[in-house]
Amino acid sequence: MKTILNIGLARNDGEPDNGILHVVAKINQYGFIIRAGEIHEVTHAHGTERTLIAEVKYTRNEAYLPTAVYHLSQDLAQDCIAIANQSDNGVISGAIYGPKAAEWGEFDPRFFVGLSS
């Protein structure tokens, strides 16, 4: 089972896009260790943007994972961040967390991007 984050790099506050190193530092700050990562141009319900696809391990109490993703989303000026578990046979289940997650609707695995490898 892989835990994967999809984090868009464009900010929702008009500031320049988040840089990869900044995003990685913030991911670590919120208790995640990155195991693998890729950058993709991702098309979703609100357009297309450069997106970090990161396989992660959460190092803190699992009960706090939704809160960590929510606050990571706020810190990176994202509407929301998608997090999913991908089984070994490719089945994806997940959720989205962030201050504007409700505007994006329910998690939709059709828009979620896994790692290429």
GROMACS .gro file of N, CA and C in nm:
model
  351
    1MET      N    1   0.085  -0.118   0.000
    1MET     CA    2   0.000   0.000   0.000
    1MET      C    3   0.089   0.124   0.000
    2LYS      N    4   0.059   0.216  -0.089
    2LYS     CA    5   0.132   0.343  -0.098
    2LYS      C    6   0.039   0.457  -0.057
    3THR      N    7   0.093   0.552   0.018
    3THR     CA    8   0.020   0.675   0.049
    3THR      C    9   0.078   0.784  -0.038
    4ILE      N   10  -0.007   0.851  -0.115
    4ILE     CA   11   0.038   0.947  -0.214
    4ILE      C   12  -0.036   1.080  -0.197
    5LEU      N   13   0.039   1.188  -0.203
    5LEU     CA   14  -0.015   1.323  -0.202
    5LEU      C   15  -0.011   1.381  -0.342
    6ASN      N   16  -0.114   1.454  -0.382
    6ASN     CA   17  -0.114   1.536  -0.503
    6ASN      C   18  -0.122   1.680  -0.456
    7ILE      N   19  -0.013   1.756  -0.476
    7ILE     CA   20  -0.008   1.895  -0.430
    7ILE      C   21   0.022   1.985  -0.550
    8GLY      N   22  -0.076   2.066  -0.586
    8GLY     CA   23  -0.054   2.163  -0.693
    8GLY      C   24   0.049   2.266  -0.649
    9LEU      N   25   0.126   2.318  -0.743
    9LEU     CA   26   0.229   2.416  -0.710
    9LEU      C   27   0.180   2.561  -0.723
   10ALA      N   28   0.071   2.581  -0.798
   10ALA     CA   29   0.015   2.716  -0.810
   10ALA      C   30  -0.053   2.753  -0.678
   11ARG      N   31  -0.031   2.875  -0.634
   11ARG     CA   32  -0.092   2.923  -0.510
   11ARG      C   33  -0.227   2.988  -0.540
   12ASN      N   34  -0.318   2.989  -0.442
   12ASN     CA   35  -0.449   3.048  -0.463
   12ASN      C   36  -0.457   3.193  -0.413
   13ASP      N   37  -0.340   3.251  -0.377
   13ASP     CA   38  -0.340   3.387  -0.322
   13ASP      C   39  -0.271   3.489  -0.414
   14GLY      N   40  -0.243   3.448  -0.537
   14GLY     CA   41  -0.183   3.541  -0.632
   14GLY      C   42  -0.031   3.553  -0.623
   15GLU      N   43   0.029   3.492  -0.523
   15GLU     CA   44   0.175   3.492  -0.509
   15GLU      C   45   0.235   3.395  -0.610
   16PRO      N   46   0.367   3.406  -0.637
   16PRO     CA   47   0.431   3.312  -0.730
   16PRO      C   48   0.413   3.167  -0.684
   17ASP      N   49   0.417   3.077  -0.781
   17ASP     CA   50   0.403   2.934  -0.751
   17ASP      C   51   0.501   2.890  -0.643
   18ASN      N   52   0.460   2.791  -0.566
   18ASN     CA   53   0.550   2.729  -0.469
   18ASN      C   54   0.662   2.656  -0.543
   19GLY      N   55   0.784   2.669  -0.495
   19GLY     CA   56   0.895   2.593  -0.548
   19GLY      C   57   0.898   2.454  -0.487
   20ILE      N   58   0.956   2.361  -0.559
   20ILE     CA   59   0.963   2.222  -0.513
   20ILE      C   60   1.032   2.210  -0.377
   21LEU      N   61   1.145   2.275  -0.359
   21LEU     CA   62   1.218   2.263  -0.232
   21LEU      C   63   1.135   2.318  -0.116
   22HIS      N   64   1.062   2.426  -0.139
   22HIS     CA   65   0.974   2.481  -0.036
   22HIS      C   66   0.866   2.381   0.001
   23VAL      N   67   0.804   2.319  -0.099
   23VAL     CA   68   0.697   2.222  -0.075
   23VAL      C   69   0.753   2.101   0.001
   24VAL      N   70   0.868   2.052  -0.040
   24VAL     CA   71   0.929   1.937   0.028
   24VAL      C   72   0.958   1.970   0.174
   25ALA      N   73   1.011   2.089   0.200
   25ALA     CA   74   1.040   2.130   0.338
   25ALA      C   75   0.911   2.134   0.420
   26LYS      N   76   0.804   2.187   0.363
   26LYS     CA   77   0.676   2.193   0.434
   26LYS      C   78   0.618   2.054   0.458
   27ILE      N   79   0.630   1.967   0.359
   27ILE     CA   80   0.583   1.829   0.376
   27ILE      C   81   0.654   1.765   0.496
   28ASN      N   82   0.784   1.783   0.503
   28ASN     CA   83   0.861   1.728   0.616
   28ASN      C   84   0.818   1.792   0.747
   29GLN      N   85   0.795   1.923   0.746
   29GLN     CA   86   0.756   1.995   0.867
   29GLN      C   87   0.626   1.940   0.926
   30TYR      N   88   0.536   1.894   0.841
   30TYR     CA   89   0.407   1.843   0.888
   30TYR      C   90   0.408   1.693   0.917
   31GLY      N   91   0.526   1.633   0.923
   31GLY     CA   92   0.536   1.495   0.969
   31GLY      C   93   0.541   1.388   0.862
   32PHE      N   94   0.565   1.428   0.738
   32PHE     CA   95   0.572   1.330   0.629
   32PHE      C   96   0.717   1.310   0.587
   33ILE      N   97   0.749   1.190   0.549
   33ILE     CA   98   0.877   1.159   0.486
   33ILE      C   99   0.847   1.122   0.342
   34ILE      N  100   0.916   1.185   0.248
   34ILE     CA  101   0.893   1.155   0.107
   34ILE      C  102   0.976   1.033   0.067
   35ARG      N  103   0.908   0.936   0.011
   35ARG     CA  104   0.974   0.814  -0.037
   35ARG      C  105   1.006   0.822  -0.186
   36ALA      N  106   0.922   0.892  -0.261
   36ALA     CA  107   0.943   0.908  -0.405
   36ALA      C  108   0.859   1.028  -0.448
   37GLY      N  109   0.899   1.090  -0.558
   37GLY     CA  110   0.822   1.204  -0.605
   37GLY      C  111   0.845   1.231  -0.752
   38GLU      N  112   0.745   1.293  -0.813
   38GLU     CA  113   0.751   1.331  -0.954
   38GLU      C  114   0.670   1.460  -0.972
   39ILE      N  115   0.700   1.532  -1.076
   39ILE     CA  116   0.622   1.650  -1.115
   39ILE      C  117   0.546   1.615  -1.242
   40HIS      N  118   0.416   1.646  -1.242
   40HIS     CA  119   0.332   1.620  -1.359
   40HIS      C  120   0.249   1.745  -1.388
   41GLU      N  121   0.210   1.760  -1.513
   41GLU     CA  122   0.107   1.856  -1.551
   41GLU      C  123  -0.025   1.781  -1.533
   42VAL      N  124  -0.104   1.822  -1.436
   42VAL     CA  125  -0.226   1.750  -1.400
   42VAL      C  126  -0.347   1.832  -1.439
   43THR      N  127  -0.441   1.767  -1.506
   43THR     CA  128  -0.568   1.828  -1.539
   43THR      C  129  -0.671   1.781  -1.437
   44HIS      N  130  -0.742   1.878  -1.380
   44HIS     CA  131  -0.846   1.846  -1.282
   44HIS      C  132  -0.968   1.931  -1.314
   45ALA      N  133  -1.066   1.925  -1.230
   45ALA     CA  134  -1.193   1.993  -1.256
   45ALA      C  135  -1.179   2.145  -1.268
   46HIS      N  136  -1.068   2.201  -1.216
   46HIS     CA  137  -1.050   2.347  -1.217
   46HIS      C  138  -0.940   2.393  -1.313
   47GLY      N  139  -0.890   2.304  -1.397
   47GLY     CA  140  -0.787   2.343  -1.493
   47GLY      C  141  -0.669   2.248  -1.493
   48THR      N  142  -0.554   2.300  -1.535
   48THR     CA  143  -0.431   2.222  -1.542
   48THR      C  144  -0.322   2.296  -1.465
   49GLU      N  145  -0.242   2.223  -1.387
   49GLU     CA  146  -0.131   2.286  -1.317
   49GLU      C  147  -0.021   2.184  -1.290
   50ARG      N  148   0.099   2.240  -1.273
   50ARG     CA  149   0.212   2.156  -1.231
   50ARG      C  150   0.181   2.106  -1.090
   51THR      N  151   0.202   1.977  -1.069
   51THR     CA  152   0.163   1.914  -0.944
   51THR      C  153   0.273   1.819  -0.897
   52LEU      N  154   0.303   1.826  -0.768
   52LEU     CA  155   0.395   1.730  -0.707
   52LEU      C  156   0.316   1.606  -0.670
   53ILE      N  157   0.360   1.493  -0.720
   53ILE     CA  158   0.304   1.363  -0.685
   53ILE      C  159   0.408   1.300  -0.593
   54ALA      N  160   0.372   1.282  -0.466
   54ALA     CA  161   0.471   1.235  -0.369
   54ALA      C  162   0.419   1.116  -0.291
   55GLU      N  163   0.495   1.006  -0.297
   55GLU     CA  164   0.467   0.894  -0.208
   55GLU      C  165   0.528   0.931  -0.074
   56VAL      N  166   0.448   0.920   0.032
   56VAL     CA  167   0.491   0.965   0.163
   56VAL      C  168   0.463   0.860   0.269
   57LYS      N  169   0.533   0.877   0.381
   57LYS     CA  170   0.502   0.803   0.503
   57LYS      C  171   0.474   0.908   0.609
   58TYR      N  172   0.362   0.893   0.679
   58TYR     CA  173   0.328   0.986   0.787
   58TYR      C  174   0.388   0.931   0.915
   59THR      N  175   0.467   1.013   0.983
   59THR     CA  176   0.545   0.966   1.097
   59THR      C  177   0.478   0.992   1.232
   60ARG      N  178   0.363   1.056   1.230
   60ARG     CA  179   0.295   1.089   1.355
   60ARG      C  180   0.171   1.002   1.371
   61ASN      N  181   0.096   1.024   1.476
   61ASN     CA  182  -0.026   0.949   1.503
   61ASN      C  183  -0.123   0.965   1.385
   62GLU      N  184  -0.168   0.854   1.328
   62GLU     CA  185  -0.255   0.855   1.210
   62GLU      C  186  -0.382   0.938   1.231
   63ALA      N  187  -0.426   0.951   1.356
   63ALA     CA  188  -0.547   1.029   1.384
   63ALA      C  189  -0.530   1.176   1.344
   64TYR      N  190  -0.406   1.223   1.338
   64TYR     CA  191  -0.378   1.363   1.306
   64TYR      C  192  -0.351   1.386   1.157
   65LEU      N  193  -0.350   1.282   1.078
   65LEU     CA  194  -0.318   1.295   0.936
   65LEU      C  195  -0.411   1.392   0.862
   66PRO      N  196  -0.544   1.384   0.876
   66PRO     CA  197  -0.629   1.482   0.806
   66PRO      C  198  -0.598   1.626   0.847
   67THR      N  199  -0.572   1.648   0.974
   67THR     CA  200  -0.540   1.783   1.021
   67THR      C  201  -0.407   1.830   0.964
   68ALA      N  202  -0.308   1.740   0.958
   68ALA     CA  203  -0.178   1.775   0.901
   68ALA      C  204  -0.192   1.815   0.754
   69VAL      N  205  -0.270   1.739   0.677
   69VAL     CA  206  -0.288   1.771   0.535
   69VAL      C  207  -0.364   1.903   0.521
   70TYR      N  208  -0.464   1.925   0.604
   70TYR     CA  209  -0.540   2.050   0.601
   70TYR      C  210  -0.446   2.170   0.624
   71HIS      N  211  -0.364   2.163   0.728
   71HIS     CA  212  -0.275   2.275   0.760
   71HIS      C  213  -0.162   2.290   0.656
   72LEU      N  214  -0.115   2.180   0.602
   72LEU     CA  215  -0.018   2.185   0.492
   72LEU      C  216  -0.080   2.260   0.374
   73SER      N  217  -0.206   2.229   0.344
   73SER     CA  218  -0.277   2.297   0.236
   73SER      C  219  -0.284   2.447   0.261
   74GLN      N  220  -0.319   2.486   0.384
   74GLN     CA  221  -0.324   2.629   0.419
   74GLN      C  222  -0.187   2.694   0.402
   75ASP      N  223  -0.084   2.628   0.452
   75ASP     CA  224   0.051   2.683   0.451
   75ASP      C  225   0.103   2.704   0.309
   76LEU      N  226   0.060   2.617   0.217
   76LEU     CA  227   0.105   2.626   0.078
   76LEU      C  228   0.007   2.704  -0.011
   77ALA      N  229  -0.094   2.767   0.052
   77ALA     CA  230  -0.196   2.845  -0.020
   77ALA      C  231  -0.263   2.760  -0.128
   78GLN      N  232  -0.307   2.642  -0.089
   78GLN     CA  233  -0.381   2.552  -0.176
   78GLN      C  234  -0.527   2.551  -0.135
   79ASP      N  235  -0.618   2.534  -0.229
   79ASP     CA  236  -0.758   2.514  -0.194
   79ASP      C  237  -0.771   2.387  -0.111
   80CYS      N  238  -0.701   2.283  -0.156
   80CYS     CA  239  -0.704   2.155  -0.089
   80CYS      C  240  -0.590   2.068  -0.143
   81ILE      N  241  -0.564   1.960  -0.073
   81ILE     CA  242  -0.464   1.862  -0.116
   81ILE      C  243  -0.532   1.726  -0.117
   82ALA      N  244  -0.508   1.650  -0.222
   82ALA     CA  245  -0.561   1.514  -0.230
   82ALA      C  246  -0.458   1.417  -0.172
   83ILE      N  247  -0.508   1.325  -0.090
   83ILE     CA  248  -0.424   1.219  -0.035
   83ILE      C  249  -0.496   1.087  -0.059
   84ALA      N  250  -0.421   0.988  -0.101
   84ALA     CA  251  -0.485   0.860  -0.132
   84ALA      C  252  -0.394   0.744  -0.095
   85ASN      N  253  -0.458   0.633  -0.072
   85ASN     CA  254  -0.387   0.506  -0.058
   85ASN      C  255  -0.405   0.431  -0.188
   86GLN      N  256  -0.294   0.380  -0.240
   86GLN     CA  257  -0.298   0.304  -0.364
   86GLN      C  258  -0.252   0.163  -0.332
   87SER      N  259  -0.340   0.066  -0.355
   87SER     CA  260  -0.307  -0.073  -0.327
   87SER      C  261  -0.208  -0.125  -0.431
   88ASP      N  262  -0.151  -0.239  -0.404
   88ASP     CA  263  -0.054  -0.300  -0.496
   88ASP      C  264  -0.115  -0.331  -0.632
   89ASN      N  265  -0.248  -0.350  -0.636
   89ASN     CA  266  -0.312  -0.377  -0.766
   89ASN      C  267  -0.371  -0.250  -0.829
   90GLY      N  268  -0.335  -0.131  -0.773
   90GLY     CA  269  -0.371  -0.004  -0.835
   90GLY      C  270  -0.501   0.059  -0.790
   91VAL      N  271  -0.575  -0.004  -0.698
   91VAL     CA  272  -0.700   0.053  -0.650
   91VAL      C  273  -0.669   0.174  -0.561
   92ILE      N  274  -0.738   0.285  -0.588
   92ILE     CA  275  -0.711   0.411  -0.518
   92ILE      C  276  -0.834   0.451  -0.437
   93SER      N  277  -0.809   0.483  -0.310
   93SER     CA  278  -0.914   0.541  -0.225
   93SER      C  279  -0.852   0.658  -0.152
   94GLY      N  280  -0.928   0.765  -0.134
   94GLY     CA  281  -0.865   0.881  -0.072
   94GLY      C  282  -0.964   0.986  -0.028
   95ALA      N  283  -0.909   1.103  -0.001
   95ALA     CA  284  -0.987   1.216   0.048
   95ALA      C  285  -0.914   1.344   0.008
   96ILE      N  286  -0.983   1.456   0.019
   96ILE     CA  287  -0.920   1.586   0.000
   96ILE      C  288  -0.942   1.668   0.126
   97TYR      N  289  -0.838   1.742   0.164
   97TYR     CA  290  -0.843   1.825   0.283
   97TYR      C  291  -0.789   1.963   0.251
   98GLY      N  292  -0.852   2.062   0.304
   98GLY     CA  293  -0.807   2.199   0.287
   98GLY      C  294  -0.923   2.295   0.308
   99PRO      N  295  -0.891   2.424   0.316
   99PRO     CA  296  -0.994   2.523   0.346
   99PRO      C  297  -1.105   2.533   0.241
  100LYS      N  298  -1.078   2.492   0.118
  100LYS     CA  299  -1.180   2.500   0.013
  100LYS      C  300  -1.213   2.363  -0.045
  101ALA      N  301  -1.189   2.258   0.032
  101ALA     CA  302  -1.214   2.122  -0.016
  101ALA      C  303  -1.359   2.103  -0.058
  102ALA      N  304  -1.453   2.162   0.015
  102ALA     CA  305  -1.595   2.146  -0.017
  102ALA      C  306  -1.627   2.198  -0.157
  103GLU      N  307  -1.558   2.302  -0.200
  103GLU     CA  308  -1.580   2.358  -0.334
  103GLU      C  309  -1.534   2.262  -0.444
  104TRP      N  310  -1.444   2.172  -0.411
  104TRP     CA  311  -1.392   2.075  -0.508
  104TRP      C  312  -1.476   1.949  -0.511
  105GLY      N  313  -1.565   1.932  -0.416
  105GLY     CA  314  -1.650   1.812  -0.413
  105GLY      C  315  -1.576   1.694  -0.350
  106GLU      N  316  -1.631   1.578  -0.368
  106GLU     CA  317  -1.574   1.456  -0.312
  106GLU      C  318  -1.446   1.416  -0.386
  107PHE      N  319  -1.361   1.340  -0.319
  107PHE     CA  320  -1.242   1.283  -0.381
  107PHE      C  321  -1.286   1.203  -0.503
  108ASP      N  322  -1.220   1.227  -0.615
  108ASP     CA  323  -1.251   1.156  -0.739
  108ASP      C  324  -1.124   1.089  -0.790
  109PRO      N  325  -1.117   0.956  -0.780
  109PRO     CA  326  -0.994   0.888  -0.822
  109PRO      C  327  -0.959   0.907  -0.968
  110ARG      N  328  -1.055   0.950  -1.052
  110ARG     CA  329  -1.025   0.975  -1.194
  110ARG      C  330  -0.929   1.090  -1.211
  111PHE      N  331  -0.929   1.186  -1.115
  111PHE     CA  332  -0.841   1.302  -1.124
  111PHE      C  333  -0.713   1.284  -1.043
  112PHE      N  334  -0.702   1.176  -0.967
  112PHE     CA  335  -0.586   1.154  -0.883
  112PHE      C  336  -0.474   1.093  -0.965
  113VAL      N  337  -0.352   1.140  -0.943
  113VAL     CA  338  -0.237   1.090  -1.019
  113VAL      C  339  -0.146   1.011  -0.927
  114GLY      N  340  -0.116   0.888  -0.965
  114GLY     CA  341  -0.020   0.807  -0.893
  114GLY      C  342   0.118   0.823  -0.953
  115LEU      N  343   0.214   0.759  -0.892
  115LEU     CA  344   0.351   0.763  -0.944
  115LEU      C  345   0.362   0.679  -1.071
  116SER      N  346   0.451   0.721  -1.159
  116SER     CA  347   0.470   0.649  -1.286
  116SER      C  348   0.530   0.509  -1.264
  117SER      N  349   0.619   0.500  -1.166
  117SER     CA  350   0.686   0.370  -1.147
  117SER      C  351   0.613   0.282  -1.051
   0.00000   0.00000   0.00000
